[in-house]
Amino acid sequence: MASPPRLTAGLPAVSFALMHTLGTTDFLVFAAIMAAPMVIGLLGRSAVQTSDDLLLANRSLPWWLVGSSLALAGLAPAVYVAGPNEAYHAGLKLLLIPLLFWVALPIVFRFTVPLLYNLELDSIYEYIELRFDPAVRCAAAGLFLVGQLLWLGGLLALAVTLLPLGANPGAKAAMVAALAAIATACACCGGLKAVTSSHCVQLALLVAGLLLVAYVVGSSFERGPPRIWELAHRMERTRPIDAQLDWQSKWTIWAAAPFCVLTAAYFFLADQAALQRMVAAHRQRDMTLGYLLAAVMLGFLIPLAAYVGIGLLAFYQDHAQQEMAPEWVANIAPDVHTGGPRDWRGLVIDQDSIEQLVAAGVLLDPNTGRPFEQPQQLVGPNGEVLIDRLATRLPPRLGGERLLRRGEDQLLARFVVRHLRLGAAGLVAAALAGAV
């Protein structure tokens, strides 16, 4: 039995123990899949003789490699990985992303593809060198380097959230370093051909991983997908478009549409990382078909990620007492020293810690905002923490939803480690981490 949290200045110390971990089989599967890009890079090392081989794959990429790699370029990996957690709140509004990807298609076919093919560019920045003066070229290169570092850092940090590493900063830093090292080794050893080949494998694993999670989520209900749809509709997650003028909503059509259009235009008009795949295509036809394949894959994977997210919503609401982490819904008192929100990372609310948490006044009644006075108010007959006593719950006319206060990035990871067996959790974690 875990020891109760230590008291520091009358308040429970934050526990950094892992709440849930992957099993040995899962870690072995995860490690084997994550090492695959490095193996692909080493196998393709002998084919890299010139800079064209390294950076352009000798302009020999077929359309299916171009499309598979494009489907894992730009904004797409973040959507695949964060999509299920985001769809928990946004629902079908997530479908706006693949729809607007198709909106960018005329721009790509009319401007991007002819420009890249007819000028035989080695990179998008070669066009800037031909078109603009040194000041503009230096500014563009600087913006790209800074933006790319921030973007890649964000993707690597996002990949780390897939593993339940608790609040241990050392474990997270090690995972970021390992993922970066694998990606770098693949690119340096086998060049662009190895990178696109590994993307093809990772895309197949991603499809398999999301389909597996979707199947397990659906099978957890006696009525299957109809029950998921019923709960999602009751909680207003089935509206694909929100036309309200709400400045605080990031998914209103007035905010999401311009963002998605501008993002798609950037990634397929000015982003070196995405356009390098198209520059390396064998023929103009391969560029066109590659983009179409990427659009089709986005049109399949993002709705699949949205279904997984809506399924998680239904699952956690239908099995709140058994599956929700109390920390997600608890009304936690502000930090007495700073007056700001308390750092909840690693805070464990269970039968071992509940007495000291209540004594310290950390847990507030969600209705009155006052501290609970007796731990017995929050503990059931079998010692379980009562989720509905901790949670703020909307009235039935608004769906009766238990609102999450925090923990949105843990929804998928918690489900995966608790309900997937025989290495399947490791496969899903590797498939999603490999996407970024």
Tab-separated table of C-alpha atoms in Angstrom:
chain	number	residue	atom	x	y	z
A	1	MET	CA	0.000	0.000	0.000
A	2	ALA	CA	1.376	3.415	-0.921
A	3	SER	CA	2.405	5.676	1.965
A	4	PRO	CA	0.307	8.789	2.565
A	5	PRO	CA	1.604	12.101	1.224
A	6	ARG	CA	4.050	13.985	3.441
A	7	LEU	CA	2.924	17.254	4.979
A	8	THR	CA	4.933	20.381	4.263
A	9	ALA	CA	3.795	23.593	5.939
A	10	GLY	CA	0.463	21.908	6.632
A	11	LEU	CA	-0.132	20.950	2.970
A	12	PRO	CA	0.265	17.546	1.262
A	13	ALA	CA	3.418	17.268	-0.794
A	14	VAL	CA	2.961	16.398	-4.444
A	15	SER	CA	3.616	12.730	-5.103
A	16	PHE	CA	5.698	11.968	-8.180
A	17	ALA	CA	4.906	8.241	-8.173
A	18	LEU	CA	3.609	6.944	-11.475
A	19	MET	CA	-0.131	6.383	-11.401
A	20	HIS	CA	-0.080	3.886	-14.258
A	21	THR	CA	2.755	2.432	-16.267
A	22	LEU	CA	3.134	0.340	-19.358
A	23	GLY	CA	3.994	-3.304	-18.786
A	24	THR	CA	7.242	-4.975	-19.809
A	25	THR	CA	5.717	-6.394	-22.992
A	26	ASP	CA	4.358	-2.972	-23.924
A	27	PHE	CA	7.744	-1.330	-23.445
A	28	LEU	CA	9.437	-3.996	-25.566
A	29	VAL	CA	6.895	-3.476	-28.362
A	30	PHE	CA	7.248	0.293	-28.033
A	31	ALA	CA	11.052	0.139	-28.180
A	32	ALA	CA	11.055	-2.218	-31.194
A	33	ILE	CA	8.668	-0.019	-33.198
A	34	MET	CA	10.431	3.209	-32.267
A	35	ALA	CA	13.782	1.708	-33.346
A	36	ALA	CA	12.392	0.835	-36.798
A	37	PRO	CA	13.184	4.267	-38.392
A	38	MET	CA	16.812	3.924	-37.315
A	39	VAL	CA	16.991	0.459	-38.883
A	40	ILE	CA	15.433	1.797	-42.110
A	41	GLY	CA	17.989	4.604	-42.133
A	42	LEU	CA	20.905	2.202	-41.692
A	43	LEU	CA	19.610	-0.110	-44.424
A	44	GLY	CA	19.348	2.821	-46.837
A	45	ARG	CA	22.758	4.233	-45.992
A	46	SER	CA	24.521	2.589	-48.946
A	47	ALA	CA	22.197	4.371	-51.407
A	48	VAL	CA	23.266	7.824	-50.149
A	49	GLN	CA	26.272	8.895	-52.210
A	50	THR	CA	25.592	12.549	-53.048
A	51	SER	CA	23.787	15.530	-51.557
A	52	ASP	CA	20.932	14.906	-54.017
A	53	ASP	CA	20.556	11.394	-52.610
A	54	LEU	CA	20.500	12.745	-49.064
A	55	LEU	CA	18.201	15.728	-49.499
A	56	LEU	CA	16.153	14.880	-52.607
A	57	ALA	CA	16.201	11.062	-52.799
A	58	ASN	CA	17.618	11.636	-56.303
A	59	ARG	CA	14.162	13.020	-57.272
A	60	SER	CA	12.824	9.474	-57.485
A	61	LEU	CA	10.027	9.344	-54.881
A	62	PRO	CA	6.815	7.678	-56.146
A	63	TRP	CA	3.442	9.227	-55.375
A	64	TRP	CA	2.587	6.808	-52.591
A	65	LEU	CA	5.746	7.651	-50.643
A	66	VAL	CA	5.159	11.375	-51.222
A	67	GLY	CA	1.557	11.102	-50.031
A	68	SER	CA	2.364	8.944	-46.988
A	69	SER	CA	5.041	11.378	-45.892
A	70	LEU	CA	2.868	14.442	-46.519
A	71	ALA	CA	0.151	12.868	-44.354
A	72	LEU	CA	2.661	12.957	-41.474
A	73	ALA	CA	3.962	16.471	-42.214
A	74	GLY	CA	2.918	19.887	-40.979
A	75	LEU	CA	-0.096	20.140	-38.712
A	76	ALA	CA	-1.221	16.536	-39.228
A	77	PRO	CA	0.853	14.743	-36.527
A	78	ALA	CA	-0.360	17.117	-33.814
A	79	VAL	CA	-3.963	16.476	-34.895
A	80	TYR	CA	-3.546	12.693	-34.850
A	81	VAL	CA	-1.920	12.675	-31.412
A	82	ALA	CA	-3.932	15.414	-29.690
A	83	GLY	CA	-7.092	14.801	-31.744
A	84	PRO	CA	-8.750	12.208	-29.485
A	85	ASN	CA	-8.192	14.353	-26.381
A	86	GLU	CA	-9.324	17.489	-28.237
A	87	ALA	CA	-12.417	15.770	-29.659
A	88	TYR	CA	-13.458	14.970	-26.083
A	89	HIS	CA	-14.456	18.651	-25.886
A	90	ALA	CA	-14.778	19.724	-29.531
A	91	GLY	CA	-16.571	16.637	-30.876
A	92	LEU	CA	-17.280	16.697	-34.601
A	93	LYS	CA	-15.893	20.229	-34.950
A	94	LEU	CA	-12.558	18.480	-35.465
A	95	LEU	CA	-13.810	17.491	-38.945
A	96	LEU	CA	-13.259	21.083	-40.016
A	97	ILE	CA	-9.528	20.364	-40.355
A	98	PRO	CA	-9.640	17.739	-43.173
A	99	LEU	CA	-12.421	19.688	-44.896
A	100	LEU	CA	-10.294	22.818	-45.115
A	101	PHE	CA	-7.319	20.730	-46.242
A	102	TRP	CA	-9.325	20.063	-49.402
A	103	VAL	CA	-10.047	23.789	-49.687
A	104	ALA	CA	-6.303	24.345	-50.133
A	105	LEU	CA	-6.196	21.841	-53.020
A	106	PRO	CA	-6.729	24.403	-55.845
A	107	ILE	CA	-3.873	26.505	-54.454
A	108	VAL	CA	-1.525	23.536	-54.404
A	109	PHE	CA	-2.486	22.308	-57.889
A	110	ARG	CA	-2.519	25.767	-59.477
A	111	PHE	CA	0.593	27.294	-57.903
A	112	THR	CA	2.704	24.964	-55.762
A	113	VAL	CA	3.060	21.901	-57.991
A	114	PRO	CA	3.824	23.759	-61.286
A	115	LEU	CA	6.262	26.084	-59.516
A	116	LEU	CA	8.230	23.302	-57.839
A	117	TYR	CA	8.312	21.069	-60.904
A	118	ASN	CA	9.023	23.605	-63.655
A	119	LEU	CA	11.827	25.388	-61.800
A	120	GLU	CA	13.388	22.091	-60.635
A	121	LEU	CA	13.990	23.583	-57.207
A	122	ASP	CA	16.117	21.839	-54.607
A	123	SER	CA	14.155	23.545	-51.827
A	124	ILE	CA	11.552	26.246	-51.373
A	125	TYR	CA	14.319	28.586	-50.212
A	126	GLU	CA	16.029	28.305	-53.564
A	127	TYR	CA	13.013	30.134	-54.982
A	128	ILE	CA	13.462	32.853	-52.358
A	129	GLU	CA	17.113	33.123	-53.388
A	130	LEU	CA	16.106	33.558	-57.029
A	131	ARG	CA	13.328	36.021	-56.307
A	132	PHE	CA	14.369	38.250	-53.380
A	133	ASP	CA	17.327	40.258	-52.100
A	134	PRO	CA	19.750	39.146	-49.313
A	135	ALA	CA	17.841	40.914	-46.526
A	136	VAL	CA	14.616	39.053	-47.312
A	137	ARG	CA	16.509	35.773	-47.707
A	138	CYS	CA	18.193	36.131	-44.294
A	139	ALA	CA	14.917	37.076	-42.620
A	140	ALA	CA	13.101	34.103	-44.172
A	141	ALA	CA	15.862	31.670	-43.194
A	142	GLY	CA	15.928	32.986	-39.629
A	143	LEU	CA	12.165	32.761	-39.248
A	144	PHE	CA	12.187	29.220	-40.597
A	145	LEU	CA	14.937	28.043	-38.210
A	146	VAL	CA	13.299	29.546	-35.126
A	147	GLY	CA	9.828	28.392	-36.125
A	148	GLN	CA	11.022	24.875	-36.953
A	149	LEU	CA	12.833	24.503	-33.622
A	150	LEU	CA	9.727	25.604	-31.725
A	151	TRP	CA	7.473	23.370	-33.836
A	152	LEU	CA	9.651	20.271	-33.465
A	153	GLY	CA	10.025	20.892	-29.743
A	154	GLY	CA	6.260	21.094	-29.425
A	155	LEU	CA	5.753	17.864	-31.360
A	156	LEU	CA	8.311	15.985	-29.273
A	157	ALA	CA	6.726	17.269	-26.054
A	158	LEU	CA	3.329	16.195	-27.403
A	159	ALA	CA	4.649	12.706	-28.085
A	160	VAL	CA	5.811	12.424	-24.473
A	161	THR	CA	2.245	12.942	-23.207
A	162	LEU	CA	1.336	9.608	-24.786
A	163	LEU	CA	3.309	7.778	-22.130
A	164	PRO	CA	2.135	7.917	-18.504
A	165	LEU	CA	5.452	9.245	-17.188
A	166	GLY	CA	3.843	11.057	-14.276
A	167	ALA	CA	5.448	14.356	-13.364
A	168	ASN	CA	9.018	13.047	-13.517
A	169	PRO	CA	10.921	15.673	-15.534
A	170	GLY	CA	13.928	13.401	-15.970
A	171	ALA	CA	11.865	10.668	-17.654
A	172	LYS	CA	10.233	13.203	-19.969
A	173	ALA	CA	13.566	14.785	-20.911
A	174	ALA	CA	15.018	11.342	-21.653
A	175	MET	CA	12.063	10.457	-23.872
A	176	VAL	CA	12.349	13.738	-25.812
A	177	ALA	CA	16.076	13.113	-26.335
A	178	ALA	CA	15.480	9.517	-27.463
A	179	LEU	CA	12.775	10.475	-29.973
A	180	ALA	CA	14.930	13.288	-31.376
A	181	ALA	CA	17.950	10.984	-31.659
A	182	ILE	CA	15.985	8.323	-33.554
A	183	ALA	CA	14.570	10.826	-36.043
A	184	THR	CA	17.995	12.424	-36.569
A	185	ALA	CA	19.722	9.069	-37.075
A	186	CYS	CA	17.173	8.016	-39.683
A	187	ALA	CA	17.539	11.271	-41.641
A	188	CYS	CA	21.339	11.416	-41.454
A	189	CYS	CA	21.931	7.790	-42.393
A	190	GLY	CA	19.361	7.149	-45.101
A	191	GLY	CA	18.394	10.660	-46.214
A	192	LEU	CA	14.970	11.684	-47.457
A	193	LYS	CA	14.271	8.257	-48.961
A	194	ALA	CA	14.661	6.608	-45.551
A	195	VAL	CA	12.535	9.310	-43.883
A	196	THR	CA	9.644	8.872	-46.324
A	197	SER	CA	9.918	5.078	-46.144
A	198	SER	CA	9.724	5.170	-42.347
A	199	HIS	CA	6.736	7.514	-42.650
A	200	CYS	CA	4.962	4.934	-44.794
A	201	VAL	CA	5.472	2.302	-42.075
A	202	GLN	CA	4.461	4.724	-39.325
A	203	LEU	CA	1.307	5.710	-41.197
A	204	ALA	CA	0.263	2.050	-41.429
A	205	LEU	CA	0.916	1.617	-37.692
A	206	LEU	CA	-1.033	4.790	-36.943
A	207	VAL	CA	-4.067	3.522	-38.841
A	208	ALA	CA	-3.818	0.165	-37.026
A	209	GLY	CA	-3.392	1.845	-33.622
A	210	LEU	CA	-6.348	4.210	-33.965
A	211	LEU	CA	-8.560	1.437	-35.349
A	212	LEU	CA	-7.614	-0.779	-32.396
A	213	VAL	CA	-8.465	1.926	-29.850
A	214	ALA	CA	-11.731	2.700	-31.681
A	215	TYR	CA	-12.691	-0.992	-31.570
A	216	VAL	CA	-11.878	-1.382	-27.850
A	217	VAL	CA	-13.756	1.828	-26.969
A	218	GLY	CA	-16.807	0.702	-28.942
A	219	SER	CA	-16.743	-2.794	-27.414
A	220	SER	CA	-16.797	-1.368	-23.884
A	221	PHE	CA	-20.499	-0.492	-24.381
A	222	GLU	CA	-23.238	-3.091	-24.494
A	223	ARG	CA	-24.928	-1.202	-27.337
A	224	GLY	CA	-21.656	-0.222	-29.014
A	225	PRO	CA	-21.412	2.862	-31.263
A	226	PRO	CA	-25.136	3.790	-30.926
A	227	ARG	CA	-24.562	4.373	-27.206
A	228	ILE	CA	-21.520	6.549	-27.984
A	229	TRP	CA	-23.558	8.631	-30.426
A	230	GLU	CA	-26.421	8.945	-27.943
A	231	LEU	CA	-24.152	10.322	-25.206
A	232	ALA	CA	-22.262	12.574	-27.612
A	233	HIS	CA	-25.517	14.037	-28.911
A	234	ARG	CA	-26.797	14.620	-25.381
A	235	MET	CA	-23.596	16.471	-24.507
A	236	GLU	CA	-23.706	18.560	-27.703
A	237	ARG	CA	-20.609	17.068	-29.338
A	238	THR	CA	-22.312	16.173	-32.621
A	239	ARG	CA	-22.511	19.674	-34.136
A	240	PRO	CA	-19.778	19.986	-36.800
A	241	ILE	CA	-20.017	23.780	-37.032
A	242	ASP	CA	-20.322	26.384	-34.303
A	243	ALA	CA	-21.396	29.673	-35.896
A	244	GLN	CA	-21.688	31.649	-32.662
A	245	LEU	CA	-19.551	34.755	-32.225
A	246	ASP	CA	-17.770	33.591	-29.082
A	247	TRP	CA	-14.355	35.171	-28.537
A	248	GLN	CA	-13.430	32.507	-25.975
A	249	SER	CA	-14.168	29.523	-28.224
A	250	LYS	CA	-11.325	28.304	-30.421
A	251	TRP	CA	-13.671	26.051	-32.402
A	252	THR	CA	-16.150	28.648	-33.572
A	253	ILE	CA	-16.163	28.706	-37.381
A	254	TRP	CA	-14.986	32.336	-37.361
A	255	ALA	CA	-11.762	31.356	-35.579
A	256	ALA	CA	-11.142	27.796	-36.762
A	257	ALA	CA	-11.723	28.343	-40.496
A	258	PRO	CA	-9.201	31.175	-41.005
A	259	PHE	CA	-6.656	29.360	-38.844
A	260	CYS	CA	-6.965	26.082	-40.778
A	261	VAL	CA	-6.886	27.794	-44.200
A	262	LEU	CA	-3.830	29.877	-43.321
A	263	THR	CA	-2.099	26.869	-41.770
A	264	ALA	CA	-2.767	24.707	-44.837
A	265	ALA	CA	-1.569	27.503	-47.120
A	266	TYR	CA	1.620	27.889	-45.078
A	267	PHE	CA	2.486	24.201	-44.970
A	268	PHE	CA	1.938	23.749	-48.700
A	269	LEU	CA	3.268	27.062	-49.972
A	270	ALA	CA	6.099	28.028	-47.639
A	271	ASP	CA	7.084	25.180	-45.305
A	272	GLN	CA	10.388	23.629	-46.308
A	273	ALA	CA	9.860	20.405	-44.353
A	274	ALA	CA	6.540	19.614	-46.074
A	275	LEU	CA	7.464	20.804	-49.561
A	276	GLN	CA	10.744	18.879	-49.623
A	277	ARG	CA	8.689	15.719	-50.163
A	278	MET	CA	7.065	17.211	-53.249
A	279	VAL	CA	10.358	18.576	-54.581
A	280	ALA	CA	11.764	15.034	-54.431
A	281	ALA	CA	8.869	13.511	-56.427
A	282	HIS	CA	9.764	11.674	-59.624
A	283	ARG	CA	7.268	13.461	-61.881
A	284	GLN	CA	4.674	16.214	-61.663
A	285	ARG	CA	2.019	13.505	-61.639
A	286	ASP	CA	3.616	12.046	-58.480
A	287	MET	CA	3.368	15.454	-56.789
A	288	THR	CA	-0.333	15.727	-57.635
A	289	LEU	CA	-1.240	12.171	-56.674
A	290	GLY	CA	0.872	12.427	-53.532
A	291	TYR	CA	-1.084	15.450	-52.324
A	292	LEU	CA	-4.378	13.690	-53.130
A	293	LEU	CA	-3.296	10.648	-51.140
A	294	ALA	CA	-2.357	12.860	-48.189
A	295	ALA	CA	-5.767	14.560	-48.381
A	296	VAL	CA	-7.517	11.177	-48.426
A	297	MET	CA	-5.502	9.935	-45.438
A	298	LEU	CA	-6.284	13.107	-43.504
A	299	GLY	CA	-9.940	12.657	-44.431
A	300	PHE	CA	-9.830	9.197	-42.877
A	301	LEU	CA	-7.515	9.567	-39.876
A	302	ILE	CA	-8.852	12.819	-38.414
A	303	PRO	CA	-12.492	11.595	-38.330
A	304	LEU	CA	-11.168	8.358	-36.812
A	305	ALA	CA	-9.333	10.365	-34.132
A	306	ALA	CA	-12.530	12.362	-33.555
A	307	TYR	CA	-14.526	9.136	-33.118
A	308	VAL	CA	-11.970	7.891	-30.580
A	309	GLY	CA	-12.279	11.175	-28.677
A	310	ILE	CA	-16.081	11.059	-28.646
A	311	GLY	CA	-15.857	7.428	-27.583
A	312	LEU	CA	-13.596	8.419	-24.681
A	313	LEU	CA	-16.137	11.074	-23.695
A	314	ALA	CA	-18.916	8.491	-23.583
A	315	PHE	CA	-16.690	5.935	-21.863
A	316	TYR	CA	-15.538	8.205	-19.042
A	317	GLN	CA	-19.010	9.652	-18.491
A	318	ASP	CA	-20.650	6.194	-18.476
A	319	HIS	CA	-17.944	4.705	-16.217
A	320	ALA	CA	-17.012	7.804	-14.233
A	321	GLN	CA	-16.668	6.155	-10.830
A	322	GLN	CA	-14.511	3.316	-12.119
A	323	GLU	CA	-12.410	5.104	-14.736
A	324	MET	CA	-12.083	8.844	-14.075
A	325	ALA	CA	-9.095	9.997	-12.077
A	326	PRO	CA	-10.332	12.039	-9.084
A	327	GLU	CA	-7.648	14.656	-9.809
A	328	TRP	CA	-9.351	15.470	-13.139
A	329	VAL	CA	-12.612	16.650	-11.608
A	330	ALA	CA	-11.636	17.805	-8.116
A	331	ASN	CA	-12.068	21.446	-7.152
A	332	ILE	CA	-8.558	22.078	-5.783
A	333	ALA	CA	-7.916	25.082	-3.537
A	334	PRO	CA	-5.505	27.774	-4.784
A	335	ASP	CA	-1.934	27.739	-3.546
A	336	VAL	CA	-1.817	29.575	-0.204
A	337	HIS	CA	1.624	31.033	-0.931
A	338	THR	CA	1.052	32.425	-4.424
A	339	GLY	CA	-2.724	32.822	-4.498
A	340	GLY	CA	-2.700	31.180	-7.934
A	341	PRO	CA	-3.797	27.719	-9.107
A	342	ARG	CA	-2.102	24.870	-7.290
A	343	ASP	CA	0.191	22.650	-9.350
A	344	TRP	CA	-1.849	19.449	-9.548
A	345	ARG	CA	0.695	17.405	-11.545
A	346	GLY	CA	1.410	14.187	-9.678
A	347	LEU	CA	-1.213	14.881	-7.007
A	348	VAL	CA	-2.898	11.587	-6.139
A	349	ILE	CA	-6.355	11.626	-4.564
A	350	ASP	CA	-7.094	8.147	-3.196
A	351	GLN	CA	-8.158	6.406	-0.001
A	352	ASP	CA	-4.628	6.739	1.392
A	353	SER	CA	-4.308	10.499	0.855
A	354	ILE	CA	-7.901	11.730	1.177
A	355	GLU	CA	-7.769	12.287	4.951
A	356	GLN	CA	-4.702	14.511	4.836
A	357	LEU	CA	-5.973	16.374	1.772
A	358	VAL	CA	-9.236	17.190	3.524
A	359	ALA	CA	-7.415	18.151	6.742
A	360	ALA	CA	-5.233	20.560	4.748
A	361	GLY	CA	-8.262	22.139	3.067
A	362	VAL	CA	-7.052	21.273	-0.427
A	363	LEU	CA	-10.337	19.804	-1.705
A	364	LEU	CA	-13.263	22.198	-2.146
A	365	ASP	CA	-16.944	21.405	-2.491
A	366	PRO	CA	-17.727	22.018	-6.201
A	367	ASN	CA	-21.075	23.637	-5.338
A	368	THR	CA	-20.160	25.916	-2.420
A	369	GLY	CA	-16.432	26.454	-2.984
A	370	ARG	CA	-15.757	25.688	0.687
A	371	PRO	CA	-13.302	23.020	1.891
A	372	PHE	CA	-14.708	19.596	2.711
A	373	GLU	CA	-14.643	19.098	6.476
A	374	GLN	CA	-14.898	15.316	6.757
A	375	PRO	CA	-13.088	12.749	4.567
A	376	GLN	CA	-16.075	10.438	5.008
A	377	GLN	CA	-18.025	12.788	2.736
A	378	LEU	CA	-15.801	11.720	-0.178
A	379	VAL	CA	-15.259	8.010	0.488
A	380	GLY	CA	-17.622	5.172	-0.411
A	381	PRO	CA	-18.345	2.006	1.607
A	382	ASN	CA	-15.482	0.133	-0.059
A	383	GLY	CA	-12.947	2.922	0.390
A	384	GLU	CA	-13.314	4.339	-3.121
A	385	VAL	CA	-13.182	8.103	-3.696
A	386	LEU	CA	-16.631	9.266	-4.831
A	387	ILE	CA	-16.210	11.002	-8.181
A	388	ASP	CA	-19.643	12.637	-8.177
A	389	ARG	CA	-18.988	14.278	-4.806
A	390	LEU	CA	-15.789	15.818	-6.183
A	391	ALA	CA	-17.102	16.729	-9.635
A	392	THR	CA	-18.996	19.719	-10.925
A	393	ARG	CA	-21.840	18.280	-12.956
A	394	LEU	CA	-24.008	20.154	-15.440
A	395	PRO	CA	-27.805	19.809	-14.980
A	396	PRO	CA	-29.582	17.049	-16.956
A	397	ARG	CA	-30.986	19.507	-19.493
A	398	LEU	CA	-27.383	20.343	-20.460
A	399	GLY	CA	-26.302	16.725	-20.702
A	400	GLY	CA	-25.530	15.874	-17.091
A	401	GLU	CA	-21.822	15.976	-17.924
A	402	ARG	CA	-19.108	15.677	-15.276
A	403	LEU	CA	-16.812	18.537	-16.200
A	404	LEU	CA	-13.063	18.090	-16.441
A	405	ARG	CA	-11.034	20.738	-14.646
A	406	ARG	CA	-7.679	19.328	-15.786
A	407	GLY	CA	-6.037	16.191	-17.197
A	408	GLU	CA	-7.205	16.556	-20.819
A	409	ASP	CA	-3.830	15.317	-22.085
A	410	GLN	CA	-4.154	12.076	-20.069
A	411	LEU	CA	-7.512	10.834	-21.374
A	412	LEU	CA	-6.161	8.614	-24.149
A	413	ALA	CA	-3.019	7.483	-22.293
A	414	ARG	CA	-5.022	6.370	-19.246
A	415	PHE	CA	-7.475	4.392	-21.379
A	416	VAL	CA	-4.690	2.723	-23.359
A	417	VAL	CA	-2.663	1.513	-20.371
A	418	ARG	CA	-5.735	0.314	-18.481
A	419	HIS	CA	-7.610	-1.507	-21.236
A	420	LEU	CA	-5.178	-2.704	-23.918
A	421	ARG	CA	-3.308	-5.938	-23.283
A	422	LEU	CA	-0.601	-8.208	-24.749
A	423	GLY	CA	1.566	-5.391	-26.057
A	424	ALA	CA	-1.306	-3.513	-27.705
A	425	ALA	CA	-0.767	-0.502	-25.426
A	426	GLY	CA	2.864	-0.318	-26.516
A	427	LEU	CA	1.841	-0.550	-30.174
A	428	VAL	CA	-0.653	2.320	-29.860
A	429	ALA	CA	1.794	4.505	-27.917
A	430	ALA	CA	4.537	3.839	-30.493
A	431	ALA	CA	2.187	4.455	-33.421
A	432	LEU	CA	1.155	7.851	-32.077
A	433	ALA	CA	4.657	8.828	-30.927
A	434	GLY	CA	6.069	7.717	-34.283
A	435	ALA	CA	3.631	10.008	-36.082
A	436	VAL	CA	5.467	13.035	-34.690
